PDB file of C-alpha atoms in Angstrom:
ATOM      1  CA  MET A  14       0.000   0.000   0.000  1.00 49.00           C
ATOM      2  CA  ASN A  15       1.349   3.409  -0.944  1.00 49.00           C
ATOM      3  CA  THR A  16       0.997   5.922   1.890  1.00 53.00           C
ATOM      4  CA  ALA A  17       2.935   8.706   0.195  1.00 50.00           C
ATOM      5  CA  ASP A  18       1.159  11.956  -0.508  1.00 49.00           C
ATOM      6  CA  PRO A  19       0.315  12.284  -4.236  1.00 48.00           C
ATOM      7  CA  GLU A  20       1.611  15.873  -4.245  1.00 47.00           C
ATOM      8  CA  ASP A  21       5.009  14.677  -2.978  1.00 48.00           C
ATOM      9  CA  ILE A  22       5.187  12.114  -5.765  1.00 46.00           C
ATOM     10  CA  ALA A  23       4.300  14.748  -8.377  1.00 44.00           C
ATOM     11  CA  ASP A  24       6.928  17.134  -6.980  1.00 45.00           C
ATOM     12  CA  THR A  25       9.615  14.451  -7.190  1.00 44.00           C
ATOM     13  CA  ASP A  26       8.656  13.564 -10.767  1.00 44.00           C
ATOM     14  CA  GLU A  27       8.796  17.202 -11.822  1.00 44.00           C
ATOM     15  CA  ALA A  28      12.165  17.669 -10.131  1.00 43.00           C
ATOM     16  CA  GLU A  29      13.573  14.648 -11.963  1.00 45.00           C
ATOM     17  CA  ASP A  30      12.203  15.874 -15.292  1.00 47.00           C
ATOM     18  CA  THR A  31      13.629  19.384 -14.988  1.00 50.00           C
ATOM     19  CA  THR A  32      17.067  18.329 -13.795  1.00 52.00           C
ATOM     20  CA  GLY A  33      17.384  15.691 -16.498  1.00 58.00           C
ATOM     21  CA  THR A  34      16.687  18.017 -19.431  1.00 72.00           C
ATOM     22  CA  ARG A  35      17.931  21.414 -18.262  1.00 75.00           C
ATOM     23  CA  VAL A  36      21.268  22.605 -19.596  1.00 71.00           C
ATOM     24  CA  THR A  37      23.055  24.508 -16.863  1.00 78.00           C
ATOM     25  CA  PRO A  38      25.990  26.877 -17.304  1.00 74.00           C
ATOM     26  CA  THR A  39      28.222  24.131 -15.898  1.00 81.00           C
ATOM     27  CA  HIS A  40      27.054  21.715 -18.607  1.00 82.00           C
ATOM     28  CA  LEU A  41      27.730  24.349 -21.244  1.00 83.00           C
ATOM     29  CA  ARG A  42      31.220  24.999 -19.881  1.00 85.00           C
ATOM     30  CA  VAL A  43      32.104  21.289 -19.852  1.00 88.00           C
ATOM     31  CA  LEU A  44      30.730  20.852 -23.372  1.00 89.00           C
ATOM     32  CA  LEU A  45      32.743  23.817 -24.622  1.00 87.00           C
ATOM     33  CA  ALA A  46      35.909  22.594 -22.914  1.00 88.00           C
ATOM     34  CA  ALA A  47      35.508  19.116 -24.433  1.00 91.00           C
ATOM     35  CA  SER A  48      34.562  20.309 -27.929  1.00 91.00           C
ATOM     36  CA  GLY A  49      38.095  21.249 -28.942  1.00 91.00           C
ATOM     37  CA  TRP A  50      39.571  18.003 -27.753  1.00 92.00           C
ATOM     38  CA  LEU A  51      36.825  16.066 -29.572  1.00 93.00           C
ATOM     39  CA  ALA A  52      37.616  17.988 -32.770  1.00 91.00           C
ATOM     40  CA  LEU A  53      41.279  17.134 -32.314  1.00 91.00           C
ATOM     41  CA  ALA A  54      40.402  13.468 -31.784  1.00 92.00           C
ATOM     42  CA  ALA A  55      38.276  13.527 -34.947  1.00 90.00           C
ATOM     43  CA  THR A  56      41.348  14.416 -36.991  1.00 88.00           C
ATOM     44  CA  ALA A  57      42.726  10.955 -36.219  1.00 88.00           C
ATOM     45  CA  VAL A  58      40.072   9.381 -38.469  1.00 86.00           C
ATOM     46  CA  PRO A  59      41.931   7.979 -41.494  1.00 84.00           C
ATOM     47  CA  GLY A  60      41.391   9.286 -44.989  1.00 80.00           C
ATOM     48  CA  PRO A  61      39.469  12.251 -46.330  1.00 81.00           C
ATOM     49  CA  SER A  62      36.258  11.659 -44.427  1.00 80.00           C
ATOM     50  CA  ALA A  63      33.514  14.086 -43.404  1.00 84.00           C
ATOM     51  CA  LEU A  64      33.880  12.650 -39.896  1.00 85.00           C
ATOM     52  CA  ARG A  65      37.329  14.175 -39.891  1.00 84.00           C
ATOM     53  CA  TRP A  66      36.811  17.751 -41.059  1.00 87.00           C
ATOM     54  CA  ILE A  67      33.235  18.609 -39.990  1.00 90.00           C
ATOM     55  CA  PRO A  68      33.893  18.507 -36.193  1.00 91.00           C
ATOM     56  CA  ALA A  69      37.099  20.505 -36.646  1.00 91.00           C
ATOM     57  CA  LEU A  70      35.343  23.083 -38.824  1.00 92.00           C
ATOM     58  CA  LEU A  71      32.424  23.460 -36.397  1.00 93.00           C
ATOM     59  CA  PHE A  72      34.825  23.846 -33.495  1.00 92.00           C
ATOM     60  CA  VAL A  73      36.967  26.474 -35.224  1.00 92.00           C
ATOM     61  CA  LEU A  74      33.826  28.394 -36.297  1.00 93.00           C
ATOM     62  CA  SER A  75      32.100  28.397 -32.912  1.00 91.00           C
ATOM     63  CA  GLY A  76      34.083  26.865 -30.048  1.00 90.00           C
ATOM     64  CA  PRO A  77      36.446  29.666 -28.984  1.00 91.00           C
ATOM     65  CA  GLY A  78      33.789  32.341 -29.540  1.00 90.00           C
ATOM     66  CA  CYS A  79      31.252  30.489 -27.403  1.00 88.00           C
ATOM     67  CA  ALA A  80      33.827  30.036 -24.664  1.00 87.00           C
ATOM     68  CA  VAL A  81      34.633  33.755 -24.684  1.00 86.00           C
ATOM     69  CA  LEU A  82      31.033  34.981 -24.817  1.00 82.00           C
ATOM     70  CA  TYR A  83      29.114  32.333 -22.845  1.00 77.00           C
ATOM     71  CA  PRO A  84      27.928  31.752 -20.204  1.00 70.00           C
ATOM     72  CA  GLN A  85      27.125  35.223 -18.981  1.00 69.00           C
ATOM     73  CA  PRO A  86      26.828  35.751 -15.244  1.00 67.00           C
ATOM     74  CA  GLY A  87      23.140  36.063 -14.476  1.00 68.00           C
ATOM     75  CA  GLY A  88      22.078  34.881 -17.922  1.00 69.00           C
ATOM     76  CA  LEU A  89      21.380  36.875 -21.040  1.00 69.00           C
ATOM     77  CA  ALA A  90      18.579  39.342 -21.542  1.00 71.00           C
ATOM     78  CA  PRO A  91      16.313  38.553 -24.503  1.00 70.00           C
ATOM     79  CA  GLY A  92      17.843  41.336 -26.598  1.00 70.00           C
ATOM     80  CA  ALA A  93      21.364  40.156 -25.842  1.00 74.00           C
ATOM     81  CA  ARG A  94      20.904  36.622 -27.147  1.00 77.00           C
ATOM     82  CA  LEU A  95      20.925  37.756 -30.755  1.00 80.00           C
ATOM     83  CA  GLU A  96      23.990  39.906 -30.117  1.00 80.00           C
ATOM     84  CA  ALA A  97      25.872  36.999 -28.548  1.00 80.00           C
ATOM     85  CA  VAL A  98      24.903  34.544 -31.299  1.00 83.00           C
ATOM     86  CA  ALA A  99      25.913  37.046 -33.980  1.00 86.00           C
ATOM     87  CA  LEU A 100      29.336  37.556 -32.379  1.00 87.00           C
ATOM     88  CA  VAL A 101      30.264  33.887 -31.844  1.00 89.00           C
ATOM     89  CA  ALA A 102      31.556  33.164 -35.367  1.00 92.00           C
ATOM     90  CA  PRO A 103      33.506  36.422 -35.874  1.00 93.00           C
ATOM     91  CA  VAL A 104      35.179  36.100 -32.468  1.00 92.00           C
ATOM     92  CA  SER A 105      36.032  32.444 -33.152  1.00 93.00           C
ATOM     93  CA  LEU A 106      37.452  33.195 -36.563  1.00 94.00           C
ATOM     94  CA  SER A 107      39.455  36.133 -35.188  1.00 94.00           C
ATOM     95  CA  LEU A 108      40.980  33.922 -32.516  1.00 94.00           C
ATOM     96  CA  GLY A 109      41.707  31.294 -35.167  1.00 94.00           C
ATOM     97  CA  VAL A 110      43.492  33.836 -37.363  1.00 95.00           C
ATOM     98  CA  LEU A 111      45.546  35.088 -34.403  1.00 95.00           C
ATOM     99  CA  THR A 112      46.485  31.538 -33.474  1.00 94.00           C
ATOM    100  CA  ALA A 113      47.411  30.561 -37.028  1.00 95.00           C
ATOM    101  CA  THR A 114      49.431  33.736 -37.530  1.00 96.00           C
ATOM    102  CA  SER A 115      51.303  33.184 -34.281  1.00 95.00           C
ATOM    103  CA  LEU A 116      52.106  29.605 -35.234  1.00 94.00           C
ATOM    104  CA  PHE A 117      53.298  30.705 -38.685  1.00 94.00           C
ATOM    105  CA  LEU A 118      55.541  33.363 -37.147  1.00 96.00           C
ATOM    106  CA  VAL A 119      57.262  30.821 -34.907  1.00 96.00           C
ATOM    107  CA  GLU A 120      57.375  28.375 -37.850  1.00 94.00           C
ATOM    108  CA  GLY A 121      55.402  25.778 -35.959  1.00 92.00           C
ATOM    109  CA  PHE A 122      52.105  25.675 -37.845  1.00 92.00           C
ATOM    110  CA  SER A 123      50.371  22.341 -38.317  1.00 91.00           C
ATOM    111  CA  ALA A 124      46.730  21.332 -38.061  1.00 89.00           C
ATOM    112  CA  THR A 125      47.474  19.532 -34.812  1.00 91.00           C
ATOM    113  CA  ALA A 126      49.297  22.483 -33.258  1.00 93.00           C
ATOM    114  CA  PHE A 127      46.495  24.810 -34.398  1.00 94.00           C
ATOM    115  CA  LEU A 128      43.738  22.671 -32.888  1.00 93.00           C
ATOM    116  CA  VAL A 129      45.699  22.006 -29.677  1.00 94.00           C
ATOM    117  CA  SER A 130      46.235  25.748 -29.201  1.00 94.00           C
ATOM    118  CA  LEU A 131      42.568  26.585 -29.778  1.00 94.00           C
ATOM    119  CA  ALA A 132      41.385  23.649 -27.645  1.00 94.00           C
ATOM    120  CA  ALA A 133      43.629  24.696 -24.757  1.00 94.00           C
ATOM    121  CA  PHE A 134      42.427  28.312 -25.052  1.00 93.00           C
ATOM    122  CA  THR A 135      38.792  27.175 -25.158  1.00 91.00           C
ATOM    123  CA  THR A 136      39.257  24.910 -22.142  1.00 91.00           C
ATOM    124  CA  VAL A 137      40.770  27.717 -20.064  1.00 91.00           C
ATOM    125  CA  THR A 138      38.236  30.357 -21.101  1.00 89.00           C
ATOM    126  CA  ALA A 139      35.292  28.011 -20.595  1.00 87.00           C
ATOM    127  CA  ALA A 140      36.120  28.039 -16.884  1.00 85.00           C
ATOM    128  CA  LEU A 141      35.909  31.847 -16.784  1.00 82.00           C
ATOM    129  CA  PRO A 142      32.768  33.988 -16.993  1.00 77.00           C
ATOM    130  CA  GLY A 143      31.897  35.305 -20.442  1.00 70.00           C
ATOM    131  CA  LEU A 144      32.808  38.776 -21.637  1.00 70.00           C
ATOM    132  CA  ALA A 145      30.292  41.433 -20.732  1.00 68.00           C
ATOM    133  CA  LEU A 146      28.285  42.420 -23.766  1.00 65.00           C
ATOM    134  CA  PRO A 147      26.592  45.823 -23.931  1.00 64.00           C
ATOM    135  CA  ALA A 148      23.151  44.289 -24.390  1.00 57.00           C
ATOM    136  CA  ALA A 149      23.817  41.514 -21.865  1.00 53.00           C
ATOM    137  CA  ARG A 150      22.702  43.694 -19.000  1.00 54.00           C
ATOM    138  CA  ARG A 151      19.122  42.933 -18.101  1.00 50.00           C
ATOM    139  CA  ASP A 152      18.099  46.595 -18.404  1.00 53.00           C
ATOM    140  CA  ALA A 153      19.778  47.138 -21.769  1.00 51.00           C
ATOM    141  CA  VAL A 154      16.639  46.684 -23.840  1.00 50.00           C
ATOM    142  CA  GLU A 155      14.446  49.693 -23.186  1.00 50.00           C
ATOM    143  CA  PRO A 156      11.532  51.046 -25.136  1.00 50.00           C
ATOM    144  CA  VAL A 157      12.416  54.014 -27.324  1.00 49.00           C
ATOM    145  CA  ARG A 158      11.135  57.265 -25.854  1.00 54.00           C
ATOM    146  CA  ARG A 159       9.774  59.721 -28.366  1.00 57.00           C
ATOM    147  CA  ARG A 160      10.009  63.429 -27.906  1.00 60.00           C
ATOM    148  CA  SER A 161       6.857  65.415 -28.121  1.00 58.00           C
ATOM    149  CA  SER A 162       6.583  67.483 -31.260  1.00 60.00           C
ATOM    150  CA  GLY A 163       4.759  70.349 -29.535  1.00 59.00           C
ATOM    151  CA  GLY A 164       7.571  72.469 -28.100  1.00 56.00           C
ATOM    152  CA  GLY A 165       9.385  74.600 -30.647  1.00 55.00           C
ATOM    153  CA  GLY A 166      13.114  74.632 -30.532  1.00 53.00           C
ATOM    154  CA  ALA A 167      16.035  74.394 -32.756  1.00 53.00           C
TER     155      ALA A 167
END
């Protein structure tokens, strides 16, 4: 015979459902930190396979930028999400160009060295809070105030 209160059972079920499907900032940080190393591991696939270059391309296009911009302390305001998503690829590509240029200057460029450098950078920055974006503040999105047209002036 079940003597438990039905409300207690419902509360436990809801708690299990929300914790099982919710992506927390910690999950995002671990995923970002692992993404570079997974891209590096994918390069070990023999031959010219899509399994080899697609993970590396996706990581170079988004991994470092996501690590720099996400997760924001306190979450993102609705208006800031678009700003952050729009900046991920340019920031990632900029970091990739800086890394590749640095490796060329020291005459040590290789795909492995490039991915190891970006993966190490992404792992370190994933542990830090994201860069503050102008629209990331919760009060950044305000309605536009219109001036009244009734008072003359220059």
